[in-house]
């Protein structure tokens, strides 16, 4: 089984990715390769941050690697929180605080359309990096619903659904999610090689 490093120690993302890759690849975390550094995210785009993380691991540890950068874009807020989704309410990646800040910012706004986006950068061997993108449109509810998922999932209801990502099973979410879409593109590319 081919090994790929996923440039993250986010347990929720690792679980989702391992479910999506369904045993086709051995997905190693940063901890698995002995990397405990805080990899900087210095770009102003999802693609740039994903590429920066993947190159950082490849250059320092030598592993073929993929990295993602994901976030929520709320149209009425000019795309906020965007690349700052995990740090919207501060640097400690506090989902409850992030959700509270988002609800506060949207308090008097009727247009609650939003989009979850993922960009994955794959760095293999000496080839040029390849990108895989995914997105799902939906809306931000006025209060949280559901206990599953993570991050903004209790507030985000995808278009055509009657429940939030936090109320969905992992399989339901992965079937339509931004990350699921991008990972399926990654897997299709790897299987075609």
Coordinates of N, CA and C in Angstrom, one line a residue:
X1 N 0.9 -1.2 0.0 CA 0.0 0.0 0.0 C 0.9 1.2 0.0
X2 N 0.6 2.2 -0.9 CA 1.4 3.4 -1.0 C 1.2 4.3 0.2
X3 N 2.3 4.9 0.6 CA 2.2 5.8 1.8 C 2.2 7.2 1.2
X4 N 1.4 8.0 1.8 CA 1.3 9.5 1.5 C 1.2 10.2 2.9
X5 N 1.9 11.2 3.0 CA 1.8 12.0 4.2 C 0.7 13.1 4.0
X6 N -0.2 13.2 4.9 CA -1.2 14.3 4.9 C -0.6 15.3 5.9
X7 N -0.3 16.5 5.4 CA 0.3 17.5 6.2 C -0.6 18.1 7.3
X8 N -1.0 17.3 8.2 CA -1.9 17.8 9.3 C -1.8 16.9 10.5
X9 N -2.2 17.4 11.6 CA -2.4 16.6 12.8 C -3.8 16.8 13.3
X10 N -4.7 17.4 12.5 CA -6.1 17.6 12.8 C -6.8 16.2 12.8
X11 N -7.1 15.7 14.0 CA -7.7 14.4 14.1 C -9.0 14.3 13.3
X12 N -9.8 15.3 13.3 CA -11.1 15.3 12.5 C -10.8 15.1 11.0
X13 N -9.9 16.0 10.5 CA -9.6 15.9 9.1 C -8.9 14.5 8.7
X14 N -8.0 14.0 9.6 CA -7.4 12.7 9.3 C -8.4 11.6 9.2
X15 N -9.4 11.6 10.2 CA -10.4 10.6 10.2 C -11.2 10.7 8.9
X16 N -11.6 11.9 8.5 CA -12.4 12.1 7.3 C -11.6 11.6 6.1
X17 N -10.3 11.9 6.0 CA -9.5 11.5 4.8 C -9.3 10.0 4.8
X18 N -9.1 9.4 5.9 CA -8.9 8.0 5.9 C -10.2 7.3 5.5
X19 N -11.3 7.8 5.9 CA -12.6 7.2 5.5 C -12.8 7.4 4.0
X20 N -12.4 8.5 3.5 CA -12.6 8.8 2.0 C -11.6 8.0 1.2
X21 N -10.4 7.8 1.7 CA -9.4 7.0 0.9 C -9.6 5.5 1.1
X22 N -10.4 5.1 2.1 CA -11.0 3.8 2.3 C -9.9 2.7 2.1
X23 N -8.8 2.8 2.7 CA -7.8 1.7 2.7 C -7.0 1.6 1.4
X24 N -7.2 2.6 0.5 CA -6.5 2.5 -0.8 C -5.0 3.0 -0.6
X25 N -4.8 3.9 0.4 CA -3.5 4.4 0.7 C -3.3 4.5 2.2
X26 N -2.1 4.3 2.6 CA -1.7 4.5 4.0 C -1.5 6.0 4.2
X27 N -2.4 6.6 4.9 CA -2.3 8.1 5.1 C -1.6 8.3 6.4
X28 N -0.4 8.9 6.4 CA 0.4 9.2 7.6 C 0.2 10.6 8.0
X29 N 0.1 10.9 9.3 CA -0.1 12.2 9.8 C 1.3 12.8 10.0
X30 N 1.4 14.1 10.3 CA 2.7 14.7 10.7 C 3.3 14.0 11.9
X31 N 2.5 13.7 12.9 CA 3.0 13.0 14.0 C 3.6 11.6 13.6
X32 N 3.0 10.9 12.7 CA 3.5 9.6 12.3 C 4.9 9.7 11.7
X33 N 5.3 10.8 11.1 CA 6.6 11.0 10.5 C 7.6 11.8 11.5
X34 N 7.1 12.0 12.7 CA 7.9 12.7 13.7 C 8.0 14.2 13.5
X35 N 7.0 14.8 12.8 CA 7.0 16.2 12.6 C 6.0 16.8 13.6
X36 N 6.5 17.7 14.5 CA 5.7 18.3 15.5 C 5.8 19.8 15.4
X37 N 6.2 20.3 14.3 CA 6.3 21.7 14.0 C 5.0 22.3 13.6
X38 N 4.9 23.6 13.9 CA 3.7 24.3 13.5 C 4.0 24.9 12.1
X39 N 3.5 24.3 11.0 CA 3.8 24.7 9.7 C 3.1 26.0 9.4
X40 N 3.9 27.0 8.9 CA 3.3 28.3 8.7 C 2.3 28.3 7.5
X41 N 1.3 29.1 7.6 CA 0.3 29.4 6.5 C 0.5 30.9 6.2
X42 N 1.2 31.2 5.1 CA 1.5 32.5 4.9 C 0.9 33.1 3.6
X43 N 0.1 32.3 2.9 CA -0.5 32.7 1.7 C -1.8 33.4 1.9
X44 N -2.3 34.1 0.9 CA -3.6 34.7 1.0 C -4.7 33.9 0.2
X45 N -4.4 32.6 -0.1 CA -5.3 31.8 -0.8 C -5.3 30.4 -0.2
X46 N -6.4 29.6 -0.4 CA -6.4 28.2 0.0 C -5.3 27.4 -0.7
X47 N -5.2 27.6 -2.0 CA -4.3 26.9 -2.8 C -2.8 27.2 -2.3
X48 N -2.5 28.4 -2.1 CA -1.2 28.8 -1.6 C -0.8 28.2 -0.3
X49 N -1.8 28.2 0.6 CA -1.5 27.6 1.9 C -1.3 26.1 1.8
X50 N -2.2 25.4 1.0 CA -2.0 24.0 0.9 C -0.7 23.6 0.3
X51 N -0.3 24.4 -0.8 CA 1.0 24.1 -1.4 C 2.2 24.4 -0.5
X52 N 2.1 25.5 0.3 CA 3.2 25.8 1.2 C 3.4 24.6 2.2
X53 N 2.3 24.1 2.8 CA 2.4 23.0 3.7 C 3.0 21.7 3.1
X54 N 2.5 21.4 1.9 CA 3.0 20.2 1.2 C 4.5 20.3 0.9
X55 N 4.9 21.4 0.4 CA 6.3 21.6 0.1 C 7.2 21.6 1.3
X56 N 6.7 22.2 2.4 CA 7.4 22.2 3.6 C 7.8 20.8 4.1
X57 N 6.8 19.9 4.1 CA 7.0 18.5 4.5 C 7.9 17.8 3.5
X58 N 7.7 18.0 2.2 CA 8.5 17.3 1.2 C 10.0 17.7 1.3
X59 N 10.2 19.0 1.5 CA 11.6 19.5 1.6 C 12.3 19.0 2.8
X60 N 11.6 18.9 4.0 CA 12.2 18.6 5.2 C 12.3 17.1 5.6
X61 N 11.3 16.4 5.1 CA 11.1 15.0 5.4 C 11.2 14.0 4.3
X62 N 11.1 14.5 3.0 CA 11.3 13.7 1.9 C 10.1 12.9 1.4
X63 N 9.0 12.9 2.2 CA 7.9 12.1 1.8 C 7.0 12.8 0.7
X64 N 6.4 11.9 -0.2 CA 5.4 12.5 -1.0 C 4.3 12.9 -0.1
X65 N 3.7 14.0 -0.4 CA 2.8 14.6 0.6 C 1.6 15.4 -0.1
X66 N 0.5 15.4 0.6 CA -0.6 16.3 0.2 C -1.0 17.1 1.4
X67 N -1.5 18.2 1.1 CA -2.0 19.1 2.2 C -3.2 19.8 1.7
X68 N -4.1 20.2 2.6 CA -5.3 20.9 2.3 C -5.3 22.2 3.0
X69 N -6.1 23.1 2.5 CA -6.5 24.3 3.2 C -8.0 24.4 2.9
X70 N -8.8 24.5 3.9 CA -10.2 24.6 3.8 C -10.8 25.7 4.6
X71 N -12.0 26.1 4.2 CA -12.6 27.2 4.9 C -14.0 27.5 4.5
X72 N -14.6 28.3 5.2 CA -16.0 28.8 5.0 C -15.9 30.2 4.4
X73 N -16.7 30.4 3.4 CA -16.8 31.8 2.8 C -18.3 32.2 2.9
X74 N -18.5 33.3 3.6 CA -19.9 33.8 3.7 C -20.0 35.0 2.8
X75 N -20.9 34.9 1.8 CA -20.9 35.9 0.7 C -21.2 37.3 1.3
X76 N -22.2 37.4 2.2 CA -22.5 38.8 2.7 C -21.4 39.4 3.5
X77 N -20.4 38.6 3.9 CA -19.3 39.1 4.7 C -18.1 39.2 3.9
X78 N -18.2 39.3 2.5 CA -17.1 39.5 1.7 C -16.2 38.3 1.6
X79 N -16.7 37.1 1.9 CA -15.8 35.9 1.9 C -15.3 35.5 3.3
X80 N -15.6 36.3 4.3 CA -15.1 35.9 5.7 C -15.8 34.6 6.1
X81 N -15.2 33.8 6.9 CA -13.9 33.9 7.5 C -12.8 33.5 6.5
X82 N -13.1 32.8 5.4 CA -12.1 32.4 4.4 C -10.9 31.7 4.9
X83 N -9.7 32.1 4.6 CA -8.5 31.4 5.0 C -8.3 31.5 6.5
X84 N -9.0 32.3 7.2 CA -8.9 32.5 8.6 C -10.0 31.7 9.3
X85 N -10.6 30.7 8.7 CA -11.8 30.0 9.3 C -11.4 29.4 10.6
X86 N -10.3 28.7 10.7 CA -10.0 28.0 12.0 C -9.5 29.0 13.1
X87 N -9.1 30.2 12.7 CA -8.6 31.2 13.6 C -9.5 32.5 13.7
X88 N -10.8 32.3 13.3 CA -11.7 33.5 13.1 C -11.8 34.3 14.4
X89 N -11.9 33.6 15.5 CA -12.1 34.3 16.8 C -10.8 34.3 17.6
X90 N -9.7 33.9 17.0 CA -8.4 33.9 17.7 C -7.6 32.8 17.3
X91 N -6.4 32.8 17.8 CA -5.4 31.8 17.3 C -5.5 30.4 17.9
X92 N -6.4 30.2 18.9 CA -6.5 28.9 19.5 C -7.4 27.9 18.9
X93 N -7.9 28.2 17.6 CA -8.7 27.2 16.9 C -9.9 26.7 17.7
X94 N -10.6 27.6 18.3 CA -11.8 27.3 19.1 C -13.1 27.4 18.3
X95 N -13.6 26.2 18.0 CA -14.8 26.1 17.1 C -16.0 26.8 17.7
X96 N -16.2 26.7 19.0 CA -17.4 27.4 19.7 C -17.2 28.9 19.5
X97 N -16.0 29.4 19.8 CA -15.8 30.8 19.6 C -16.0 31.3 18.2
X98 N -15.5 30.5 17.3 CA -15.6 30.9 15.8 C -17.1 30.9 15.4
X99 N -17.8 29.9 15.9 CA -19.3 29.9 15.5 C -20.0 31.1 16.1
X100 N -19.7 31.4 17.4 CA -20.3 32.5 18.1 C -20.0 33.8 17.3
X101 N -18.7 34.0 16.9 CA -18.4 35.2 16.2 C -19.1 35.3 14.9
X102 N -19.2 34.2 14.2 CA -19.9 34.2 12.9 C -21.4 34.5 13.1
X103 N -22.0 34.0 14.1 CA -23.4 34.3 14.3 C -23.6 35.8 14.7
X104 N -22.7 36.3 15.4 CA -22.7 37.7 15.8 C -22.6 38.6 14.6
X105 N -21.6 38.3 13.7 CA -21.4 39.1 12.5 C -22.6 39.0 11.6
X106 N -23.4 37.9 11.6 CA -24.5 37.7 10.7 C -25.9 38.1 11.4
X107 N -25.8 38.6 12.6 CA -27.0 38.9 13.4 C -28.1 39.6 12.7
X108 N -27.8 40.7 12.0 CA -28.8 41.5 11.3 C -28.8 41.3 9.8
X109 N -28.2 40.2 9.3 CA -28.1 40.0 7.8 C -29.0 38.9 7.4
X110 N -29.8 39.1 6.4 CA -30.7 38.1 5.9 C -30.0 37.2 4.9
X111 N -29.1 37.7 4.1 CA -28.4 36.9 3.1 C -27.4 36.0 3.8
X112 N -27.7 34.8 4.0 CA -26.8 33.9 4.7 C -26.2 32.8 3.9
X113 N -26.1 33.1 2.5 CA -25.5 32.1 1.6 C -24.0 32.0 1.9
X114 N -23.5 30.8 1.8 CA -22.1 30.5 2.2 C -21.6 29.3 1.3
X115 N -20.3 29.2 1.3 CA -19.7 28.1 0.6 C -18.5 27.5 1.4
X116 N -18.4 26.2 1.6 CA -17.3 25.6 2.1 C -16.3 25.3 0.9
X117 N -15.1 25.5 1.1 CA -14.1 25.3 0.0 C -12.9 24.5 0.5
X118 N -12.4 23.6 -0.3 CA -11.1 22.9 0.0 C -10.2 23.0 -1.2
X119 N -8.9 23.2 -1.0 CA -7.9 23.1 -2.0 C -6.9 22.1 -1.4
X120 N -6.6 21.1 -2.3 CA -5.5 20.1 -1.9 C -4.4 20.3 -2.9
X121 N -3.2 20.3 -2.4 CA -2.0 20.3 -3.2 C -1.2 19.0 -3.0
X122 N -0.9 18.4 -4.1 CA -0.1 17.1 -4.0 C 1.3 17.3 -4.6
X123 N 2.3 16.9 -3.8 CA 3.7 17.0 -4.2 C 4.2 15.6 -4.2
X124 N 4.5 15.1 -5.4 CA 5.1 13.7 -5.5 C 6.3 13.7 -6.3
X125 N 7.4 13.1 -5.8 CA 8.6 13.0 -6.5 C 9.1 14.4 -6.9
X126 N 9.6 14.5 -8.1 CA 10.1 15.8 -8.6 C 9.1 16.4 -9.6
X127 N 7.9 15.9 -9.6 CA 6.9 16.5 -10.5 C 6.3 17.8 -10.0
X128 N 5.7 18.5 -10.9 CA 5.1 19.8 -10.6 C 3.9 19.5 -9.6
X129 N 3.7 20.4 -8.6 CA 2.5 20.2 -7.8 C 1.2 20.2 -8.6
X130 N 0.3 19.4 -8.0 CA -1.1 19.3 -8.7 C -2.1 19.7 -7.6
X131 N -3.1 20.4 -8.1 CA -4.2 20.9 -7.2 C -5.5 20.2 -7.5
X132 N -6.3 20.0 -6.4 CA -7.6 19.4 -6.5 C -8.5 20.3 -5.6
X133 N -9.6 20.8 -6.2 CA -10.5 21.7 -5.5 C -11.9 21.1 -5.3
X134 N -12.5 21.5 -4.3 CA -13.9 21.1 -4.1 C -14.7 22.2 -3.3
X135 N -15.9 22.3 -3.6 CA -16.8 23.2 -2.8 C -18.2 22.7 -2.7
X136 N -18.9 23.2 -1.7 CA -20.3 22.9 -1.5 C -21.0 24.2 -1.1
X137 N -22.1 24.6 -1.7 CA -22.8 25.8 -1.4 C -23.9 25.4 -0.4
X138 N -24.3 26.4 0.4 CA -25.3 26.2 1.4 C -25.6 27.6 2.1
X139 N -26.1 27.4 3.3 CA -26.5 28.6 4.1 C -26.1 28.4 5.5
X140 N -25.9 29.6 6.2 CA -25.6 29.6 7.6 C -26.9 29.8 8.4
X141 N -27.2 28.8 9.3 CA -28.4 28.9 10.1 C -28.3 29.9 11.2
X142 N -29.3 30.2 11.9 CA -29.3 31.2 13.0 C -28.9 30.6 14.3
X143 N -28.9 29.3 14.4 CA -28.4 28.6 15.6 C -27.9 27.3 15.2
X144 N -27.1 26.7 16.1 CA -26.4 25.4 15.8 C -27.4 24.3 15.9
X145 N -27.2 23.3 15.0 CA -28.0 22.1 15.0 C -27.1 20.9 14.8
X146 N -27.2 19.9 15.7 CA -26.5 18.6 15.5 C -25.2 18.6 16.3
X147 N -24.7 17.4 16.6 CA -23.5 17.3 17.5 C -22.4 16.6 16.7
X148 N -22.6 16.2 15.5 CA -21.5 15.6 14.7 C -20.6 16.6 14.0
X149 N -19.7 16.1 13.2 CA -18.9 16.9 12.4 C -17.9 17.7 13.3
X150 N -17.5 18.9 12.8 CA -16.6 19.8 13.5 C -16.6 21.1 12.9
X151 N -16.0 22.1 13.6 CA -15.9 23.4 13.0 C -17.3 24.1 12.9
X152 N -17.6 24.6 11.7 CA -18.8 25.3 11.4 C -20.0 24.3 11.0
X153 N -19.7 23.0 11.0 CA -20.7 22.0 10.6 C -22.1 22.2 11.2
X154 N -22.2 22.6 12.5 CA -23.5 22.7 13.1 C -24.3 23.9 12.6
X155 N -23.7 24.8 11.9 CA -24.3 26.0 11.4 C -24.6 25.9 9.9
X156 N -23.9 25.0 9.2 CA -23.9 25.0 7.7 C -24.9 23.9 7.2
X157 N -25.9 24.4 6.4 CA -26.9 23.5 5.8 C -26.6 23.6 4.3
X158 N -26.2 22.4 3.7 CA -25.9 22.4 2.2 C -27.2 22.7 1.5
X159 N -27.1 23.3 0.3 CA -28.3 23.4 -0.6 C -28.9 22.1 -0.9
X160 N -30.3 22.1 -0.8 CA -31.0 20.9 -1.0 C -31.2 20.0 0.1
X161 N -30.6 20.3 1.3 CA -30.6 19.5 2.5 C -31.6 20.1 3.5
X162 N -32.1 19.2 4.3 CA -33.0 19.7 5.4 C -32.3 19.5 6.8
X163 N -31.0 19.3 6.7 CA -30.2 19.2 8.0 C -28.8 19.8 7.7
X164 N -28.1 20.0 8.8 CA -26.7 20.5 8.8 C -25.7 19.4 8.6
X165 N -24.5 19.8 8.3 CA -23.4 18.7 8.2 C -23.3 18.0 9.6
X166 N -23.5 18.8 10.7 CA -23.4 18.2 12.0 C -24.5 17.2 12.3
X167 N -25.6 17.2 11.6 CA -26.7 16.3 11.8 C -26.6 15.1 10.8
X168 N -25.6 15.1 9.9 CA -25.5 14.1 8.9 C -24.5 13.0 9.4
X169 N -24.6 11.8 8.9 CA -23.6 10.8 9.2 C -22.3 11.1 8.4
X170 N -21.2 10.6 8.8 CA -20.0 10.8 8.1 C -20.1 10.5 6.6
X171 N -20.8 9.4 6.3 CA -20.9 8.9 4.9 C -21.8 9.9 4.1
X172 N -22.8 10.4 4.7 CA -23.7 11.5 4.0 C -22.9 12.7 3.8
X173 N -22.1 13.2 4.8 CA -21.3 14.4 4.6 C -20.3 14.2 3.6
X174 N -19.5 13.1 3.7 CA -18.4 12.9 2.7 C -18.9 12.8 1.3
X175 N -20.1 12.3 1.1 CA -20.7 12.2 -0.3 C -20.8 13.5 -1.0
X176 N -21.0 14.6 -0.3 CA -21.2 15.9 -0.9 C -20.3 17.0 -0.4
X177 N -19.5 16.7 0.5 CA -18.7 17.8 1.1 C -17.6 18.3 0.2
X178 N -17.1 19.5 0.5 CA -16.0 20.1 -0.2 C -14.7 19.2 -0.1
X179 N -14.4 18.7 1.0 CA -13.2 17.9 1.2 C -13.4 16.6 0.5
X180 N -14.6 16.0 0.6 CA -14.9 14.7 -0.1 C -14.7 14.9 -1.6
X181 N -15.2 16.0 -2.2 CA -15.1 16.3 -3.6 C -13.6 16.3 -4.0
X182 N -12.8 17.1 -3.3 CA -11.4 17.3 -3.6 C -10.6 16.0 -3.4
X183 N -10.9 15.2 -2.4 CA -10.2 14.0 -2.2 C -10.6 12.9 -3.2
X184 N -11.8 12.9 -3.7 CA -12.2 12.0 -4.8 C -11.4 12.3 -6.0
X185 N -11.2 13.6 -6.3 CA -10.4 14.0 -7.5 C -8.9 13.6 -7.3
X186 N -8.4 13.7 -6.0 CA -7.1 13.2 -5.7 C -6.9 11.7 -5.9
X187 N -7.9 11.0 -5.4 CA -7.8 9.5 -5.5 C -7.9 9.1 -7.0
X188 N -8.8 9.7 -7.8 CA -8.9 9.4 -9.2 C -7.6 9.7 -9.9
X189 N -6.9 10.7 -9.6 CA -5.6 11.0 -10.2 C -4.6 10.0 -9.8
X190 N -4.5 9.6 -8.5 CA -3.6 8.6 -8.1 C -3.8 7.3 -8.7
X191 N -5.1 6.9 -8.8 CA -5.4 5.6 -9.4 C -5.1 5.5 -10.9
X192 N -5.2 6.7 -11.5 CA -4.9 6.7 -13.0 C -3.4 6.6 -13.3
X193 N -2.6 6.9 -12.3 CA -1.1 6.9 -12.5 C -0.6 5.5 -12.7

